[in-house]
PDB file of C-alpha atoms in Angstrom:
ATOM      1  CA  MET A   3     -59.614-149.389 -74.180  1.00 71.00           C
ATOM      2  CA  LYS A   4     -57.923-149.966 -71.306  1.00 84.00           C
ATOM      3  CA  HIS A   5     -54.316-150.722 -71.671  1.00 93.00           C
ATOM      4  CA  ASP A   6     -52.740-152.050 -68.244  1.00 95.00           C
ATOM      5  CA  PRO A   7     -49.272-152.569 -68.650  1.00 96.00           C
ATOM      6  CA  ASP A   8     -49.967-155.291 -66.395  1.00 97.00           C
ATOM      7  CA  ASP A   9     -51.038-156.858 -69.847  1.00 97.00           C
ATOM      8  CA  LEU A  10     -48.083-156.269 -71.322  1.00 98.00           C
ATOM      9  CA  ILE A  11     -45.918-157.763 -68.633  1.00 98.00           C
ATOM     10  CA  MET A  12     -48.264-160.916 -69.001  1.00 98.00           C
ATOM     11  CA  LEU A  13     -47.717-161.393 -72.398  1.00 98.00           C
ATOM     12  CA  PHE A  14     -43.527-160.926 -72.275  1.00 98.00           C
ATOM     13  CA  SER A  15     -43.978-163.320 -70.705  1.00 97.00           C
ATOM     14  CA  ASP A  16     -45.546-165.630 -71.558  1.00 97.00           C
ATOM     15  CA  LEU A  17     -43.572-165.093 -74.750  1.00 98.00           C
ATOM     16  CA  PHE A  18     -40.221-165.304 -73.441  1.00 98.00           C
ATOM     17  CA  ARG A  19     -39.758-166.281 -69.742  1.00 97.00           C
ATOM     18  CA  GLU A  20     -38.372-169.260 -69.803  1.00 95.00           C
ATOM     19  CA  ASP A  21     -36.832-169.523 -73.435  1.00 96.00           C
ATOM     20  CA  TYR A  22     -34.922-166.066 -73.135  1.00 97.00           C
ATOM     21  CA  ARG A  23     -34.686-165.951 -68.965  1.00 97.00           C
ATOM     22  CA  THR A  24     -36.124-162.099 -69.169  1.00 98.00           C
ATOM     23  CA  VAL A  25     -38.812-160.597 -67.469  1.00 98.00           C
ATOM     24  CA  LEU A  26     -40.617-156.782 -67.952  1.00 98.00           C
ATOM     25  CA  VAL A  27     -40.758-154.981 -64.302  1.00 97.00           C
ATOM     26  CA  LYS A  28     -42.445-151.639 -63.674  1.00 96.00           C
ATOM     27  CA  GLY A  29     -39.686-149.841 -61.794  1.00 92.00           C
ATOM     28  CA  SER A  30     -39.644-146.248 -60.663  1.00 85.00           C
ATOM     29  CA  ASP A  31     -37.798-143.579 -62.424  1.00 83.00           C
ATOM     30  CA  GLU A  32     -35.065-144.781 -64.893  1.00 85.00           C
ATOM     31  CA  PRO A  33     -35.768-147.893 -67.360  1.00 90.00           C
ATOM     32  CA  GLU A  34     -33.088-149.896 -67.395  1.00 93.00           C
ATOM     33  CA  TYR A  35     -31.922-153.544 -68.606  1.00 95.00           C
ATOM     34  CA  LEU A  36     -30.951-155.556 -65.784  1.00 96.00           C
ATOM     35  CA  PRO A  37     -29.213-159.296 -66.979  1.00 97.00           C
ATOM     36  CA  ALA A  38     -29.829-162.613 -65.159  1.00 95.00           C
ATOM     37  CA  THR A  39     -26.900-162.408 -62.831  1.00 90.00           C
ATOM     38  CA  ALA A  40     -26.781-166.190 -61.009  1.00 87.00           C
ATOM     39  CA  SER A  41     -27.469-169.310 -63.146  1.00 87.00           C
ATOM     40  CA  GLY A  42     -31.440-169.952 -62.788  1.00 87.00           C
ATOM     41  CA  SER A  43     -31.906-166.048 -62.208  1.00 94.00           C
ATOM     42  CA  TYR A  44     -33.816-164.142 -64.794  1.00 97.00           C
ATOM     43  CA  ALA A  45     -33.103-160.466 -66.949  1.00 97.00           C
ATOM     44  CA  GLN A  46     -34.883-157.940 -66.580  1.00 97.00           C
ATOM     45  CA  ILE A  47     -36.755-155.115 -68.719  1.00 98.00           C
ATOM     46  CA  ILE A  48     -38.095-152.341 -66.171  1.00 97.00           C
ATOM     47  CA  PHE A  49     -39.564-149.636 -67.277  1.00 96.00           C
ATOM     48  CA  ALA A  50     -39.909-145.754 -65.810  1.00 92.00           C
ATOM     49  CA  HIS A  51     -42.636-145.701 -63.764  1.00 91.00           C
ATOM     50  CA  GLY A  52     -45.170-148.395 -65.005  1.00 90.00           C
ATOM     51  CA  TYR A  53     -45.914-146.417 -67.490  1.00 94.00           C
ATOM     52  CA  TYR A  54     -47.940-148.418 -70.814  1.00 96.00           C
ATOM     53  CA  ALA A  55     -45.236-145.825 -73.002  1.00 93.00           C
ATOM     54  CA  SER A  56     -42.900-146.791 -71.317  1.00 94.00           C
ATOM     55  CA  ALA A  57     -42.911-150.756 -71.616  1.00 96.00           C
ATOM     56  CA  LEU A  58     -43.109-150.988 -74.791  1.00 97.00           C
ATOM     57  CA  HIS A  59     -39.985-148.814 -75.936  1.00 93.00           C
ATOM     58  CA  GLU A  60     -38.062-151.108 -73.185  1.00 96.00           C
ATOM     59  CA  ILE A  61     -39.443-153.853 -74.988  1.00 98.00           C
ATOM     60  CA  SER A  62     -38.710-153.227 -77.783  1.00 97.00           C
ATOM     61  CA  HIS A  63     -34.865-152.526 -77.101  1.00 95.00           C
ATOM     62  CA  TRP A  64     -34.989-156.307 -75.727  1.00 98.00           C
ATOM     63  CA  CYS A  65     -36.107-156.884 -78.969  1.00 98.00           C
ATOM     64  CA  ILE A  66     -33.334-155.179 -81.241  1.00 96.00           C
ATOM     65  CA  ALA A  67     -30.155-156.402 -78.556  1.00 96.00           C
ATOM     66  CA  GLY A  68     -28.092-159.724 -79.687  1.00 95.00           C
ATOM     67  CA  GLU A  69     -27.138-162.157 -77.019  1.00 95.00           C
ATOM     68  CA  HIS A  70     -24.003-160.713 -76.112  1.00 96.00           C
ATOM     69  CA  ARG A  71     -26.390-157.508 -75.955  1.00 94.00           C
ATOM     70  CA  ARG A  72     -28.654-159.012 -73.555  1.00 96.00           C
ATOM     71  CA  THR A  73     -26.018-160.470 -70.655  1.00 95.00           C
ATOM     72  CA  LEU A  74     -24.659-156.392 -70.225  1.00 93.00           C
ATOM     73  CA  ARG A  75     -26.202-153.949 -67.851  1.00 92.00           C
ATOM     74  CA  ASP A  76     -28.932-151.478 -70.511  1.00 90.00           C
ATOM     75  CA  PHE A  77     -27.356-153.811 -73.086  1.00 91.00           C
ATOM     76  CA  GLY A  78     -23.552-151.889 -72.672  1.00 84.00           C
ATOM     77  CA  TYR A  79     -24.688-148.757 -74.782  1.00 76.00           C
ATOM     78  CA  TRP A  80     -23.799-145.349 -73.818  1.00 65.00           C
ATOM     79  CA  TYR A  81     -26.563-143.517 -72.770  1.00 64.00           C
ATOM     80  CA  CYS A  82     -26.268-139.480 -72.356  1.00 58.00           C
ATOM     81  CA  PRO A  83     -29.236-138.088 -70.631  1.00 60.00           C
ATOM     82  CA  ASP A  84     -31.094-134.995 -71.682  1.00 58.00           C
ATOM     83  CA  GLY A  85     -29.267-131.911 -71.586  1.00 63.00           C
ATOM     84  CA  ARG A  86     -27.070-133.348 -74.549  1.00 59.00           C
ATOM     85  CA  ASP A  87     -25.371-131.181 -76.707  1.00 68.00           C
ATOM     86  CA  GLU A  88     -25.973-131.248 -81.015  1.00 71.00           C
ATOM     87  CA  ALA A  89     -22.941-134.403 -81.495  1.00 73.00           C
ATOM     88  CA  GLN A  90     -24.354-136.075 -78.687  1.00 72.00           C
ATOM     89  CA  GLN A  91     -28.183-135.946 -79.498  1.00 69.00           C
ATOM     90  CA  GLN A  92     -27.086-136.118 -83.020  1.00 71.00           C
ATOM     91  CA  ALA A  93     -25.783-139.839 -81.903  1.00 74.00           C
ATOM     92  CA  PHE A  94     -28.994-140.427 -79.685  1.00 75.00           C
ATOM     93  CA  GLU A  95     -31.172-139.805 -82.642  1.00 77.00           C
ATOM     94  CA  LYS A  96     -29.769-142.694 -85.263  1.00 83.00           C
ATOM     95  CA  ALA A  97     -29.468-144.798 -81.968  1.00 81.00           C
ATOM     96  CA  GLU A  98     -33.469-144.223 -81.500  1.00 86.00           C
ATOM     97  CA  ILE A  99     -34.304-144.872 -84.827  1.00 92.00           C
ATOM     98  CA  LYS A 100     -35.151-148.533 -84.959  1.00 95.00           C
ATOM     99  CA  PRO A 101     -36.701-148.931 -81.316  1.00 94.00           C
ATOM    100  CA  GLN A 102     -38.833-146.193 -82.168  1.00 92.00           C
ATOM    101  CA  ALA A 103     -39.868-147.560 -85.549  1.00 96.00           C
ATOM    102  CA  LEU A 104     -40.405-151.268 -83.132  1.00 98.00           C
ATOM    103  CA  GLU A 105     -42.679-148.929 -80.127  1.00 96.00           C
ATOM    104  CA  TRP A 106     -44.365-147.119 -83.431  1.00 95.00           C
ATOM    105  CA  LEU A 107     -45.271-150.425 -84.278  1.00 97.00           C
ATOM    106  CA  PHE A 108     -46.349-151.638 -81.366  1.00 98.00           C
ATOM    107  CA  SER A 109     -48.129-149.290 -79.895  1.00 96.00           C
ATOM    108  CA  ALA A 110     -50.247-149.235 -83.872  1.00 96.00           C
ATOM    109  CA  ALA A 111     -50.924-152.809 -82.380  1.00 97.00           C
ATOM    110  CA  SER A 112     -51.433-152.571 -79.377  1.00 96.00           C
ATOM    111  CA  GLY A 113     -53.803-149.309 -79.985  1.00 94.00           C
ATOM    112  CA  THR A 114     -51.990-147.122 -78.387  1.00 94.00           C
ATOM    113  CA  ARG A 115     -50.723-142.900 -79.249  1.00 91.00           C
ATOM    114  CA  PHE A 116     -47.048-142.884 -80.094  1.00 91.00           C
ATOM    115  CA  HIS A 117     -45.205-140.229 -79.541  1.00 84.00           C
ATOM    116  CA  ILE A 118     -41.739-139.859 -81.568  1.00 79.00           C
ATOM    117  CA  SER A 119     -39.574-137.913 -78.577  1.00 73.00           C
ATOM    118  CA  VAL A 120     -36.236-136.793 -79.296  1.00 57.00           C
ATOM    119  CA  ASP A 121     -35.583-137.216 -75.192  1.00 61.00           C
ATOM    120  CA  ASN A 122     -33.615-133.575 -74.975  1.00 42.00           C
ATOM    121  CA  LEU A 123     -35.962-131.079 -73.688  1.00 43.00           C
ATOM    122  CA  SER A 124     -32.790-129.474 -70.861  1.00 42.00           C
ATOM    123  CA  GLY A 125     -30.183-129.892 -74.265  1.00 41.00           C
ATOM    124  CA  CYS A 126     -30.111-128.009 -77.577  1.00 44.00           C
ATOM    125  CA  GLY A 127     -33.540-129.865 -78.324  1.00 46.00           C
ATOM    126  CA  ALA A 128     -33.676-132.314 -81.560  1.00 51.00           C
ATOM    127  CA  TRP A 129     -30.929-132.447 -83.783  1.00 51.00           C
ATOM    128  CA  ASP A 130     -33.722-132.345 -86.354  1.00 63.00           C
ATOM    129  CA  GLU A 131     -36.548-133.901 -85.893  1.00 74.00           C
ATOM    130  CA  ASN A 132     -38.293-133.611 -89.377  1.00 79.00           C
ATOM    131  CA  ALA A 133     -35.658-136.289 -90.075  1.00 81.00           C
ATOM    132  CA  PHE A 134     -35.415-138.239 -87.501  1.00 83.00           C
ATOM    133  CA  ARG A 135     -39.384-138.948 -87.605  1.00 86.00           C
ATOM    134  CA  ARG A 136     -38.547-139.251 -91.660  1.00 89.00           C
ATOM    135  CA  ASN A 137     -36.284-141.898 -90.124  1.00 90.00           C
ATOM    136  CA  VAL A 138     -38.584-143.795 -87.793  1.00 92.00           C
ATOM    137  CA  ARG A 139     -40.926-144.325 -90.074  1.00 93.00           C
ATOM    138  CA  ALA A 140     -38.411-145.252 -93.314  1.00 94.00           C
ATOM    139  CA  GLN A 141     -37.747-147.794 -90.989  1.00 96.00           C
ATOM    140  CA  ALA A 142     -41.451-148.927 -89.621  1.00 96.00           C
ATOM    141  CA  ASP A 143     -42.022-149.471 -93.651  1.00 95.00           C
ATOM    142  CA  TYR A 144     -39.136-151.430 -93.553  1.00 97.00           C
ATOM    143  CA  TYR A 145     -39.777-154.031 -90.840  1.00 97.00           C
ATOM    144  CA  LEU A 146     -43.773-153.564 -91.378  1.00 96.00           C
ATOM    145  CA  GLU A 147     -42.680-155.216 -95.178  1.00 96.00           C
ATOM    146  CA  HIS A 148     -39.203-157.149 -94.803  1.00 97.00           C
ATOM    147  CA  GLY A 149     -39.553-158.645 -91.508  1.00 97.00           C
ATOM    148  CA  MET A 150     -38.871-157.654 -87.997  1.00 98.00           C
ATOM    149  CA  PRO A 151     -36.334-159.562 -85.997  1.00 97.00           C
ATOM    150  CA  ALA A 152     -37.494-162.821 -84.863  1.00 97.00           C
ATOM    151  CA  ARG A 153     -38.994-161.469 -80.578  1.00 98.00           C
ATOM    152  CA  ALA A 154     -40.109-158.535 -82.387  1.00 98.00           C
ATOM    153  CA  GLY A 155     -42.024-160.018 -84.630  1.00 98.00           C
ATOM    154  CA  LEU A 156     -43.861-162.554 -82.419  1.00 98.00           C
ATOM    155  CA  PHE A 157     -44.058-160.147 -79.795  1.00 98.00           C
ATOM    156  CA  PHE A 158     -45.758-157.815 -82.228  1.00 98.00           C
ATOM    157  CA  GLU A 159     -47.859-160.819 -83.606  1.00 97.00           C
ATOM    158  CA  THR A 160     -49.216-161.122 -80.208  1.00 98.00           C
ATOM    159  CA  LEU A 161     -50.051-158.148 -80.027  1.00 98.00           C
ATOM    160  CA  LYS A 162     -52.132-157.936 -82.948  1.00 97.00           C
ATOM    161  CA  THR A 163     -54.394-160.629 -81.542  1.00 97.00           C
ATOM    162  CA  PHE A 164     -54.766-160.080 -77.983  1.00 97.00           C
ATOM    163  CA  TYR A 165     -56.348-155.795 -78.419  1.00 96.00           C
ATOM    164  CA  GLY A 166     -57.261-157.140 -81.960  1.00 95.00           C
ATOM    165  CA  THR A 167     -55.800-154.697 -84.696  1.00 94.00           C
ATOM    166  CA  GLY A 168     -54.327-158.534 -86.570  1.00 91.00           C
ATOM    167  CA  ALA A 169     -57.983-157.672 -89.165  1.00 91.00           C
ATOM    168  CA  ASP A 170     -57.229-154.103 -90.458  1.00 91.00           C
ATOM    169  CA  PHE A 171     -54.075-153.289 -89.015  1.00 93.00           C
ATOM    170  CA  ASN A 172     -53.111-151.867 -93.050  1.00 89.00           C
ATOM    171  CA  GLU A 173     -56.213-149.618 -91.591  1.00 90.00           C
ATOM    172  CA  VAL A 174     -54.654-148.029 -88.689  1.00 89.00           C
ATOM    173  CA  TRP A 175     -51.346-148.428 -89.256  1.00 92.00           C
ATOM    174  CA  LYS A 176     -52.482-145.309 -91.340  1.00 89.00           C
ATOM    175  CA  LYS A 177     -54.138-143.317 -89.627  1.00 89.00           C
ATOM    176  CA  GLU A 178     -50.958-143.760 -87.260  1.00 86.00           C
ATOM    177  CA  THR A 179     -48.909-142.808 -90.269  1.00 86.00           C
ATOM    178  CA  ARG A 180     -51.043-139.486 -90.766  1.00 86.00           C
ATOM    179  CA  ARG A 181     -51.910-138.059 -86.915  1.00 82.00           C
ATOM    180  CA  LEU A 182     -48.077-138.657 -87.160  1.00 75.00           C
ATOM    181  CA  MET A 183     -46.785-137.471 -90.770  1.00 77.00           C
ATOM    182  CA  PRO A 184     -49.196-135.174 -91.602  1.00 65.00           C
ATOM    183  CA  ASP A 185     -47.025-133.065 -94.057  1.00 67.00           C
ATOM    184  CA  ASP A 186     -45.274-136.392 -95.640  1.00 57.00           C
ATOM    185  CA  SER A 187     -45.453-137.293 -98.959  1.00 44.00           C
ATOM    186  CA  ALA A 188     -45.383-140.546 -98.784  1.00 47.00           C
ATOM    187  CA  THR A 189     -47.339-143.631-100.118  1.00 44.00           C
ATOM    188  CA  ASP A 190     -48.672-145.092 -97.711  1.00 45.00           C
ATOM    189  CA  THR A 191     -47.442-148.353 -96.709  1.00 44.00           C
ATOM    190  CA  GLU A 192     -50.022-152.422 -97.118  1.00 44.00           C
ATOM    191  CA  VAL A 193     -48.704-154.917 -95.036  1.00 43.00           C
ATOM    192  CA  ASP A 194     -50.435-157.773 -94.984  1.00 42.00           C
TER     193      ASP A 194
END
């Protein structure tokens, strides 16, 4: 199956362009969120290098950001680039649980592979990669059982429909969790 970021741009635009005045844009080096700067303009979710996975990750952040945060550049979040020390990495991993959980679900819904990322290759590495993986999995399972933020849920359902994964999503999710969590003793999640 072909996974073209232009499909994500189209799907996102159909869902959110008018009601949320937000568009998804292919970028170059760094992903970024730019709020609308003038009446009638659009906020931009810019994803890196035109990569499909980067688009899903940046959409995940947008789906979590509340109304006020969507008025701030990069949602007003602190970000320390690759090369973080242990304390910075611990804060990064804590902040990335929810977005990576949504990204994983979006990836599964679109039939693409998700890769958990601690994003600190030139720093001290992961603070606790196994705990981070378990936390991301637990958050994804929580979203499946209790529901996602509204925009995330809408995008998730749209991806399942567009990529045809809706009817057998339970099986898709089981395979994905076994692939990324082979030593996990948690029970497979059943979702509707």
